[in-house]
mmCIF file of C-alpha atoms in Angstrom:
data_model
loop_
_atom_site.group_PDB
_atom_site.id
_atom_site.type_symbol
_atom_site.label_atom_id
_atom_site.label_comp_id
_atom_site.label_asym_id
_atom_site.label_seq_id
_atom_site.Cartn_x
_atom_site.Cartn_y
_atom_site.Cartn_z
ATOM 1 C CA MET A 1 38.290 65.545 146.916
ATOM 2 C CA SER A 2 37.490 68.823 145.200
ATOM 3 C CA ALA A 3 34.988 68.158 142.416
ATOM 4 C CA LEU A 4 33.171 70.426 139.988
ATOM 5 C CA ARG A 5 29.635 69.903 138.722
ATOM 6 C CA THR A 6 28.658 71.107 135.253
ATOM 7 C CA PRO A 7 25.516 73.290 135.367
ATOM 8 C CA ASP A 8 22.404 71.553 134.038
ATOM 9 C CA SER A 9 21.842 74.489 131.691
ATOM 10 C CA ARG A 10 24.764 73.264 129.598
ATOM 11 C CA PHE A 11 22.790 70.157 128.616
ATOM 12 C CA THR A 12 19.671 71.696 127.080
ATOM 13 C CA ASN A 13 18.578 70.875 123.520
ATOM 14 C CA LEU A 14 20.818 67.846 123.107
ATOM 15 C CA PRO A 15 20.162 66.378 119.645
ATOM 16 C CA ASP A 16 18.564 62.910 119.626
ATOM 17 C CA PHE A 17 19.261 62.420 123.326
ATOM 18 C CA PRO A 18 15.937 62.756 125.160
ATOM 19 C CA TYR A 19 16.896 60.590 128.148
ATOM 20 C CA GLU A 20 16.462 61.979 131.641
ATOM 21 C CA PRO A 21 19.629 61.718 133.715
ATOM 22 C CA HIS A 22 19.758 59.704 136.911
ATOM 23 C CA TYR A 23 22.349 60.184 139.633
ATOM 24 C CA VAL A 24 24.086 58.004 142.219
ATOM 25 C CA ASP A 25 26.440 59.141 144.974
ATOM 26 C CA LEU A 26 29.725 57.245 145.200
ATOM 27 C CA ASP A 27 31.307 58.276 148.489
ATOM 28 C CA GLY A 28 31.148 61.953 147.773
ATOM 29 C CA VAL A 29 31.223 62.115 143.978
ATOM 30 C CA ARG A 30 28.078 61.941 141.887
ATOM 31 C CA ILE A 31 27.904 59.720 138.821
ATOM 32 C CA ALA A 32 25.256 60.313 136.172
ATOM 33 C CA TYR A 33 23.659 57.772 133.880
ATOM 34 C CA VAL A 34 20.816 57.323 131.437
ATOM 35 C CA THR A 35 18.775 54.214 130.870
ATOM 36 C CA ALA A 36 16.153 52.986 128.418
ATOM 37 C CA GLY A 37 14.252 49.799 127.774
ATOM 38 C CA PRO A 38 12.244 47.553 130.091
ATOM 39 C CA ALA A 39 13.363 47.519 133.715
ATOM 40 C CA ASP A 40 13.351 43.710 133.688
ATOM 41 C CA GLY A 41 15.278 43.425 130.418
ATOM 42 C CA GLU A 42 18.763 41.958 130.314
ATOM 43 C CA PRO A 43 21.139 44.745 131.375
ATOM 44 C CA VAL A 44 23.579 46.078 128.795
ATOM 45 C CA LEU A 45 26.233 48.296 130.365
ATOM 46 C CA LEU A 46 27.486 50.813 127.805
ATOM 47 C CA LEU A 47 30.846 52.283 128.808
ATOM 48 C CA HIS A 48 32.289 55.207 126.863
ATOM 49 C CA GLY A 49 35.870 56.429 126.851
ATOM 50 C CA GLU A 50 38.090 59.477 126.409
ATOM 51 C CA PRO A 51 36.905 62.241 125.981
ATOM 52 C CA SER A 52 33.232 61.491 125.313
ATOM 53 C CA TRP A 53 30.192 60.757 127.497
ATOM 54 C CA SER A 54 26.976 58.746 127.328
ATOM 55 C CA PHE A 55 25.767 61.010 124.511
ATOM 56 C CA LEU A 56 28.073 58.895 122.329
ATOM 57 C CA TYR A 57 25.601 55.986 122.635
ATOM 58 C CA ARG A 58 22.499 57.896 121.529
ATOM 59 C CA LYS A 59 22.217 55.872 118.280
ATOM 60 C CA VAL A 60 22.806 52.558 120.066
ATOM 61 C CA ILE A 61 20.436 52.948 123.024
ATOM 62 C CA PRO A 62 17.088 52.982 121.135
ATOM 63 C CA VAL A 63 18.053 49.870 119.133
ATOM 64 C CA LEU A 64 18.745 47.974 122.360
ATOM 65 C CA ALA A 65 15.597 49.260 124.053
ATOM 66 C CA ASP A 66 13.463 48.255 121.073
ATOM 67 C CA ALA A 67 14.974 44.768 121.331
ATOM 68 C CA GLY A 68 13.725 44.470 124.907
ATOM 69 C CA LEU A 69 17.102 45.086 126.545
ATOM 70 C CA ARG A 70 17.818 47.428 129.439
ATOM 71 C CA ALA A 71 20.460 49.853 128.184
ATOM 72 C CA ILE A 72 22.452 51.583 130.932
ATOM 73 C CA ALA A 73 24.967 54.260 129.940
ATOM 74 C CA PRO A 74 26.888 56.009 132.731
ATOM 75 C CA ASP A 75 29.161 59.002 132.372
ATOM 76 C CA LEU A 76 32.617 58.246 133.720
ATOM 77 C CA ILE A 77 33.608 60.433 136.641
ATOM 78 C CA GLY A 78 35.161 63.544 135.096
ATOM 79 C CA PHE A 79 32.946 63.386 132.013
ATOM 80 C CA GLY A 80 29.392 64.183 130.913
ATOM 81 C CA ARG A 81 27.020 65.075 133.715
ATOM 82 C CA SER A 82 29.096 63.262 136.330
ATOM 83 C CA ASP A 83 31.164 65.188 138.863
ATOM 84 C CA LYS A 84 34.626 66.266 137.767
ATOM 85 C CA PRO A 85 37.521 66.018 140.226
ATOM 86 C CA ALA A 86 39.423 69.244 139.736
ATOM 87 C CA GLU A 87 42.983 67.888 139.968
ATOM 88 C CA ARG A 88 44.588 65.472 137.529
ATOM 89 C CA SER A 89 46.148 63.661 140.491
ATOM 90 C CA GLU A 90 42.668 62.737 141.718
ATOM 91 C CA HIS A 91 42.238 60.472 138.689
ATOM 92 C CA SER A 92 43.791 57.018 138.637
ATOM 93 C CA TYR A 93 43.090 53.826 136.720
ATOM 94 C CA ALA A 94 42.192 51.993 139.939
ATOM 95 C CA ARG A 95 39.860 54.772 141.027
ATOM 96 C CA HIS A 96 37.946 54.744 137.735
ATOM 97 C CA VAL A 97 37.564 50.965 137.923
ATOM 98 C CA GLU A 98 36.284 51.236 141.487
ATOM 99 C CA TRP A 99 33.827 54.025 140.616
ATOM 100 C CA ILE A 100 32.212 51.925 137.884
ATOM 101 C CA ARG A 101 32.305 48.760 140.016
ATOM 102 C CA SER A 102 30.528 50.546 142.844
ATOM 103 C CA PHE A 103 28.006 52.106 140.461
ATOM 104 C CA ALA A 104 27.133 48.886 138.644
ATOM 105 C CA PHE A 105 27.245 46.372 141.478
ATOM 106 C CA ASP A 106 26.820 48.180 144.808
ATOM 107 C CA LYS A 107 24.336 50.828 143.699
ATOM 108 C CA LEU A 108 22.447 49.255 140.772
ATOM 109 C CA GLY A 109 22.981 45.631 141.834
ATOM 110 C CA LEU A 110 23.502 44.472 138.252
ATOM 111 C CA THR A 111 24.015 40.793 137.428
ATOM 112 C CA GLY A 112 23.946 38.943 134.125
ATOM 113 C CA VAL A 113 25.502 42.009 132.529
ATOM 114 C CA THR A 114 26.394 42.376 128.875
ATOM 115 C CA LEU A 115 29.389 44.692 128.832
ATOM 116 C CA VAL A 116 29.917 46.978 125.847
ATOM 117 C CA GLY A 117 33.251 48.740 126.199
ATOM 118 C CA GLN A 118 34.865 51.185 123.777
ATOM 119 C CA ASP A 119 38.154 53.027 124.370
ATOM 120 C CA TRP A 120 38.502 53.542 128.163
ATOM 121 C CA GLY A 121 35.152 51.801 128.510
ATOM 122 C CA GLY A 122 37.020 48.611 127.678
ATOM 123 C CA LEU A 123 40.061 49.395 129.789
ATOM 124 C CA ILE A 124 37.722 49.754 132.753
ATOM 125 C CA GLY A 125 35.130 47.157 131.765
ATOM 126 C CA LEU A 126 37.556 44.359 130.905
ATOM 127 C CA ARG A 127 39.262 44.877 134.259
ATOM 128 C CA LEU A 128 35.880 44.421 135.913
ATOM 129 C CA VAL A 129 35.232 41.243 133.930
ATOM 130 C CA GLY A 130 38.589 39.920 135.092
ATOM 131 C CA GLU A 131 37.921 40.829 138.710
ATOM 132 C CA HIS A 132 34.193 39.986 138.880
ATOM 133 C CA PRO A 133 33.608 37.409 136.128
ATOM 134 C CA ASP A 134 30.426 36.009 137.625
ATOM 135 C CA ARG A 135 28.648 39.357 137.238
ATOM 136 C CA PHE A 136 28.899 39.262 133.448
ATOM 137 C CA ALA A 137 26.978 37.139 130.957
ATOM 138 C CA ARG A 138 28.845 38.281 127.847
ATOM 139 C CA VAL A 139 31.168 40.957 126.506
ATOM 140 C CA VAL A 140 31.279 43.162 123.411
ATOM 141 C CA ALA A 141 34.719 44.713 122.928
ATOM 142 C CA ALA A 142 34.590 47.609 120.468
ATOM 143 C CA ASN A 143 37.783 49.518 119.575
ATOM 144 C CA THR A 144 39.422 48.909 122.923
ATOM 145 C CA GLY A 145 41.957 46.803 124.759
ATOM 146 C CA LEU A 146 43.573 46.080 128.107
ATOM 147 C CA PRO A 147 47.177 47.321 128.022
ATOM 148 C CA THR A 148 49.702 46.095 130.567
ATOM 149 C CA GLY A 149 52.695 48.172 129.540
ATOM 150 C CA ASP A 150 54.472 45.087 128.216
ATOM 151 C CA GLN A 151 53.913 46.051 124.568
ATOM 152 C CA ALA A 152 54.668 49.357 122.883
ATOM 153 C CA MET A 153 51.817 51.716 122.158
ATOM 154 C CA PRO A 154 51.542 53.001 118.558
ATOM 155 C CA GLU A 155 53.124 56.348 117.751
ATOM 156 C CA ILE A 156 49.748 57.842 116.798
ATOM 157 C CA TRP A 157 48.586 57.185 120.355
ATOM 158 C CA TRP A 158 51.671 58.903 121.787
ATOM 159 C CA GLN A 159 50.941 61.904 119.606
ATOM 160 C CA PHE A 160 47.403 62.002 120.966
ATOM 161 C CA ARG A 161 48.633 61.682 124.554
ATOM 162 C CA ARG A 162 51.173 64.487 124.210
ATOM 163 C CA MET A 163 48.615 66.794 122.628
ATOM 164 C CA VAL A 164 45.902 66.170 125.253
ATOM 165 C CA GLU A 165 48.361 66.462 128.110
ATOM 166 C CA THR A 166 50.126 69.648 127.010
ATOM 167 C CA ALA A 167 47.997 71.650 124.545
ATOM 168 C CA PRO A 168 47.397 75.154 125.967
ATOM 169 C CA GLU A 169 43.775 74.966 124.820
ATOM 170 C CA LEU A 170 41.736 71.805 124.363
ATOM 171 C CA THR A 171 38.431 71.485 122.540
ATOM 172 C CA VAL A 172 36.803 68.148 123.259
ATOM 173 C CA SER A 173 34.528 68.237 120.216
ATOM 174 C CA ARG A 174 37.572 68.482 117.946
ATOM 175 C CA LEU A 175 39.050 65.396 119.574
ATOM 176 C CA VAL A 176 35.841 63.467 118.995
ATOM 177 C CA GLN A 177 35.534 64.690 115.420
ATOM 178 C CA SER A 178 39.112 63.613 114.692
ATOM 179 C CA GLY A 179 38.133 60.055 115.656
ATOM 180 C CA CYS A 180 35.093 59.944 113.356
ATOM 181 C CA GLN A 181 34.746 59.256 109.644
ATOM 182 C CA SER A 182 31.428 61.113 109.474
ATOM 183 C CA GLU A 183 31.004 64.865 109.857
ATOM 184 C CA LEU A 184 29.334 65.890 113.114
ATOM 185 C CA THR A 185 26.720 68.632 113.111
ATOM 186 C CA ALA A 186 27.181 71.868 115.024
ATOM 187 C CA ALA A 187 24.658 70.667 117.610
ATOM 188 C CA GLU A 188 26.499 67.367 118.067
ATOM 189 C CA LEU A 189 29.841 69.136 118.469
ATOM 190 C CA ALA A 190 28.258 71.438 121.049
ATOM 191 C CA ALA A 191 26.964 68.408 122.951
ATOM 192 C CA TYR A 192 30.482 67.019 123.292
ATOM 193 C CA ASP A 193 31.743 70.379 124.551
ATOM 194 C CA ALA A 194 28.810 70.851 126.939
ATOM 195 C CA PRO A 195 30.313 69.069 129.970
ATOM 196 C CA PHE A 196 33.359 71.351 129.992
ATOM 197 C CA PRO A 197 32.562 75.058 130.455
ATOM 198 C CA ASP A 198 36.240 75.928 130.867
ATOM 199 C CA GLU A 199 39.705 74.471 131.489
ATOM 200 C CA SER A 200 39.014 73.837 135.179
ATOM 201 C CA TYR A 201 36.591 71.038 134.222
ATOM 202 C CA LEU A 202 39.097 69.220 131.991
ATOM 203 C CA ALA A 203 41.252 67.444 134.574
ATOM 204 C CA GLY A 204 39.817 64.035 133.686
ATOM 205 C CA VAL A 205 40.198 64.584 129.955
ATOM 206 C CA ARG A 206 43.795 65.712 130.461
ATOM 207 C CA ALA A 207 44.612 62.856 132.838
ATOM 208 C CA MET A 208 43.148 59.807 131.126
ATOM 209 C CA PRO A 209 45.848 59.275 128.457
ATOM 210 C CA THR A 210 48.525 59.428 131.156
ATOM 211 C CA LEU A 211 46.812 56.586 133.064
ATOM 212 C CA VAL A 212 47.179 54.058 130.232
ATOM 213 C CA PRO A 213 49.964 51.614 131.196
ATOM 214 C CA THR A 214 52.980 52.200 128.952
ATOM 215 C CA ALA A 215 55.691 50.441 130.995
ATOM 216 C CA PRO A 216 55.768 47.034 132.730
ATOM 217 C CA ASP A 217 55.979 48.660 136.173
ATOM 218 C CA ASP A 218 53.010 50.987 135.679
ATOM 219 C CA PRO A 219 50.730 51.120 138.756
ATOM 220 C CA ALA A 220 47.956 49.371 136.784
ATOM 221 C CA SER A 221 50.081 46.716 135.098
ATOM 222 C CA THR A 222 49.827 43.989 137.737
ATOM 223 C CA ALA A 223 46.044 44.269 137.988
ATOM 224 C CA ASN A 224 45.666 44.258 134.199
ATOM 225 C CA ARG A 225 47.864 41.170 133.858
ATOM 226 C CA ALA A 226 45.681 39.444 136.428
ATOM 227 C CA ALA A 227 42.600 40.426 134.429
ATOM 228 C CA TRP A 228 44.176 38.953 131.293
ATOM 229 C CA THR A 229 44.725 35.698 133.174
ATOM 230 C CA GLU A 230 41.027 35.545 133.962
ATOM 231 C CA LEU A 231 40.060 36.558 130.426
ATOM 232 C CA SER A 232 42.223 33.730 129.065
ATOM 233 C CA ARG A 233 39.860 31.387 130.927
ATOM 234 C CA TRP A 234 36.648 33.272 130.065
ATOM 235 C CA GLU A 235 34.301 30.873 128.269
ATOM 236 C CA ARG A 236 31.169 32.997 128.186
ATOM 237 C CA PRO A 237 30.416 34.707 124.857
ATOM 238 C CA PHE A 238 32.937 37.389 123.931
ATOM 239 C CA LEU A 239 32.349 39.375 120.740
ATOM 240 C CA VAL A 240 35.033 41.517 119.098
ATOM 241 C CA ALA A 241 33.223 44.251 117.145
ATOM 242 C CA PHE A 242 35.871 46.660 115.903
ATOM 243 C CA SER A 243 35.680 49.179 113.090
ATOM 244 C CA ASP A 244 38.052 49.118 110.118
ATOM 245 C CA GLN A 245 39.270 52.727 110.447
ATOM 246 C CA ASP A 246 40.852 52.943 113.900
ATOM 247 C CA PRO A 247 44.663 53.039 113.836
ATOM 248 C CA ILE A 248 44.907 53.289 117.615
ATOM 249 C CA THR A 249 43.182 50.086 118.746
ATOM 250 C CA GLY A 250 42.961 48.021 115.548
ATOM 251 C CA GLY A 251 45.826 45.738 116.544
ATOM 252 C CA MET A 252 43.966 44.574 119.636
ATOM 253 C CA ALA A 253 41.146 42.846 117.744
ATOM 254 C CA PRO A 254 43.116 39.704 116.770
ATOM 255 C CA VAL A 255 44.677 39.526 120.246
ATOM 256 C CA LEU A 256 41.274 39.454 121.896
ATOM 257 C CA ARG A 257 39.872 36.950 119.400
ATOM 258 C CA ARG A 258 42.684 34.442 119.921
ATOM 259 C CA THR A 259 43.145 34.920 123.686
ATOM 260 C CA VAL A 260 39.593 34.754 125.070
ATOM 261 C CA PRO A 261 38.057 31.259 124.808
ATOM 262 C CA GLY A 262 34.567 32.738 124.650
ATOM 263 C CA ALA A 263 35.462 34.377 121.349
ATOM 264 C CA ALA A 264 35.983 31.044 119.611
ATOM 265 C CA GLY A 265 33.380 30.068 117.038
ATOM 266 C CA LEU A 266 31.703 33.477 116.909
ATOM 267 C CA ASP A 267 31.293 35.578 113.783
ATOM 268 C CA HIS A 268 33.160 38.727 114.785
ATOM 269 C CA PRO A 269 31.955 41.654 112.677
ATOM 270 C CA VAL A 270 34.212 44.315 111.215
ATOM 271 C CA ILE A 271 32.197 47.505 111.035
ATOM 272 C CA LYS A 272 33.270 49.132 107.799
ATOM 273 C CA GLY A 273 33.701 52.819 107.197
ATOM 274 C CA ALA A 274 33.763 53.693 110.898
ATOM 275 C CA GLY A 275 36.509 55.377 112.890
ATOM 276 C CA HIS A 276 37.554 55.161 116.536
ATOM 277 C CA PHE A 277 34.142 56.419 117.655
ATOM 278 C CA LEU A 278 32.184 53.755 115.825
ATOM 279 C CA GLN A 279 29.096 54.655 117.865
ATOM 280 C CA GLU A 280 29.014 57.931 115.930
ATOM 281 C CA ASP A 281 29.805 56.516 112.504
ATOM 282 C CA ALA A 282 27.740 53.317 112.732
ATOM 283 C CA GLY A 283 25.723 53.490 115.934
ATOM 284 C CA GLU A 284 22.583 51.796 114.670
ATOM 285 C CA GLN A 285 24.639 49.004 113.123
ATOM 286 C CA LEU A 286 26.532 48.515 116.378
ATOM 287 C CA GLY A 287 23.231 48.436 118.262
ATOM 288 C CA LYS A 288 21.933 45.710 115.964
ATOM 289 C CA VAL A 289 25.152 43.730 116.408
ATOM 290 C CA ILE A 290 24.807 43.921 120.198
ATOM 291 C CA ALA A 291 21.110 43.025 120.207
ATOM 292 C CA GLU A 292 21.627 40.049 117.891
ATOM 293 C CA PHE A 293 24.595 38.883 119.959
ATOM 294 C CA VAL A 294 22.495 38.881 123.134
ATOM 295 C CA ARG A 295 19.638 37.101 121.394
ATOM 296 C CA SER A 296 21.794 34.454 119.756
ATOM 297 C CA THR A 297 23.723 33.612 122.929
ATOM 298 C CA ALA A 298 20.863 33.766 125.406
ATOM 299 C CA ALA A 299 20.656 29.997 125.682
ATOM 300 C CA THR A 300 24.366 29.643 126.465
ATOM 301 C CA THR A 301 24.658 32.150 129.318
ATOM 302 C CA PRO A 302 23.387 32.069 132.895
#
């Protein structure tokens, strides 16, 4: 696999993101992650999506660390400080699931995990919950889902996919800003552009929308249906914490609440005034929701 590595110099002076990166080799590609909080704290795995990176969680991480939790935020392969396979064909749904599985379980040896998945972070993370349920203590689903291709995707998502796939020039910071209700600063916009010095680094960003199952015979559909079967039996705590301003994933919130047994009886918050990237618009609030969820369910999980 031909992979590019963004120069470290691109990541200087990141606003409100003082965390030193750590790196793990996954059979020839390097994944980056940041962590904060006590090493013996309950692990909270923070998975970002398209086209962001762990910088997205900079308002969430300190809240979790202050609550005594071990926050772990990797950059998906193709994003952030992680290596970037240079060809779109080198990205697949199954490969991204396997990269995060290997990172979390083989390399870090995590158990008793609280998953926080947003956007592709949920598409990957919920698959892992379905395939390795005993590794997870609880789940926070935030503006995400687990598509199988059996239901139509909204037109606004198709518009996004066509633009990302075909636009002659792509500016990642503009994509992130379009999914926020708040106005990002120049430094924050620069941080989202930092991983991608030029078009050659954008294969993952370009590929990810095309990997979402949109037909019943999609390569990922069978595995996602199997994950749904496991999730329909999942009795450990499952919190649905969506924002109220995300037209792409909003319809998934009620599906998750009624399908996953572990969601029953919980007070599922709706984070108001936040867009698709609720970590940007309401990061501290989301951090408090996660921390309180872990605290309040500690007695009911292994």
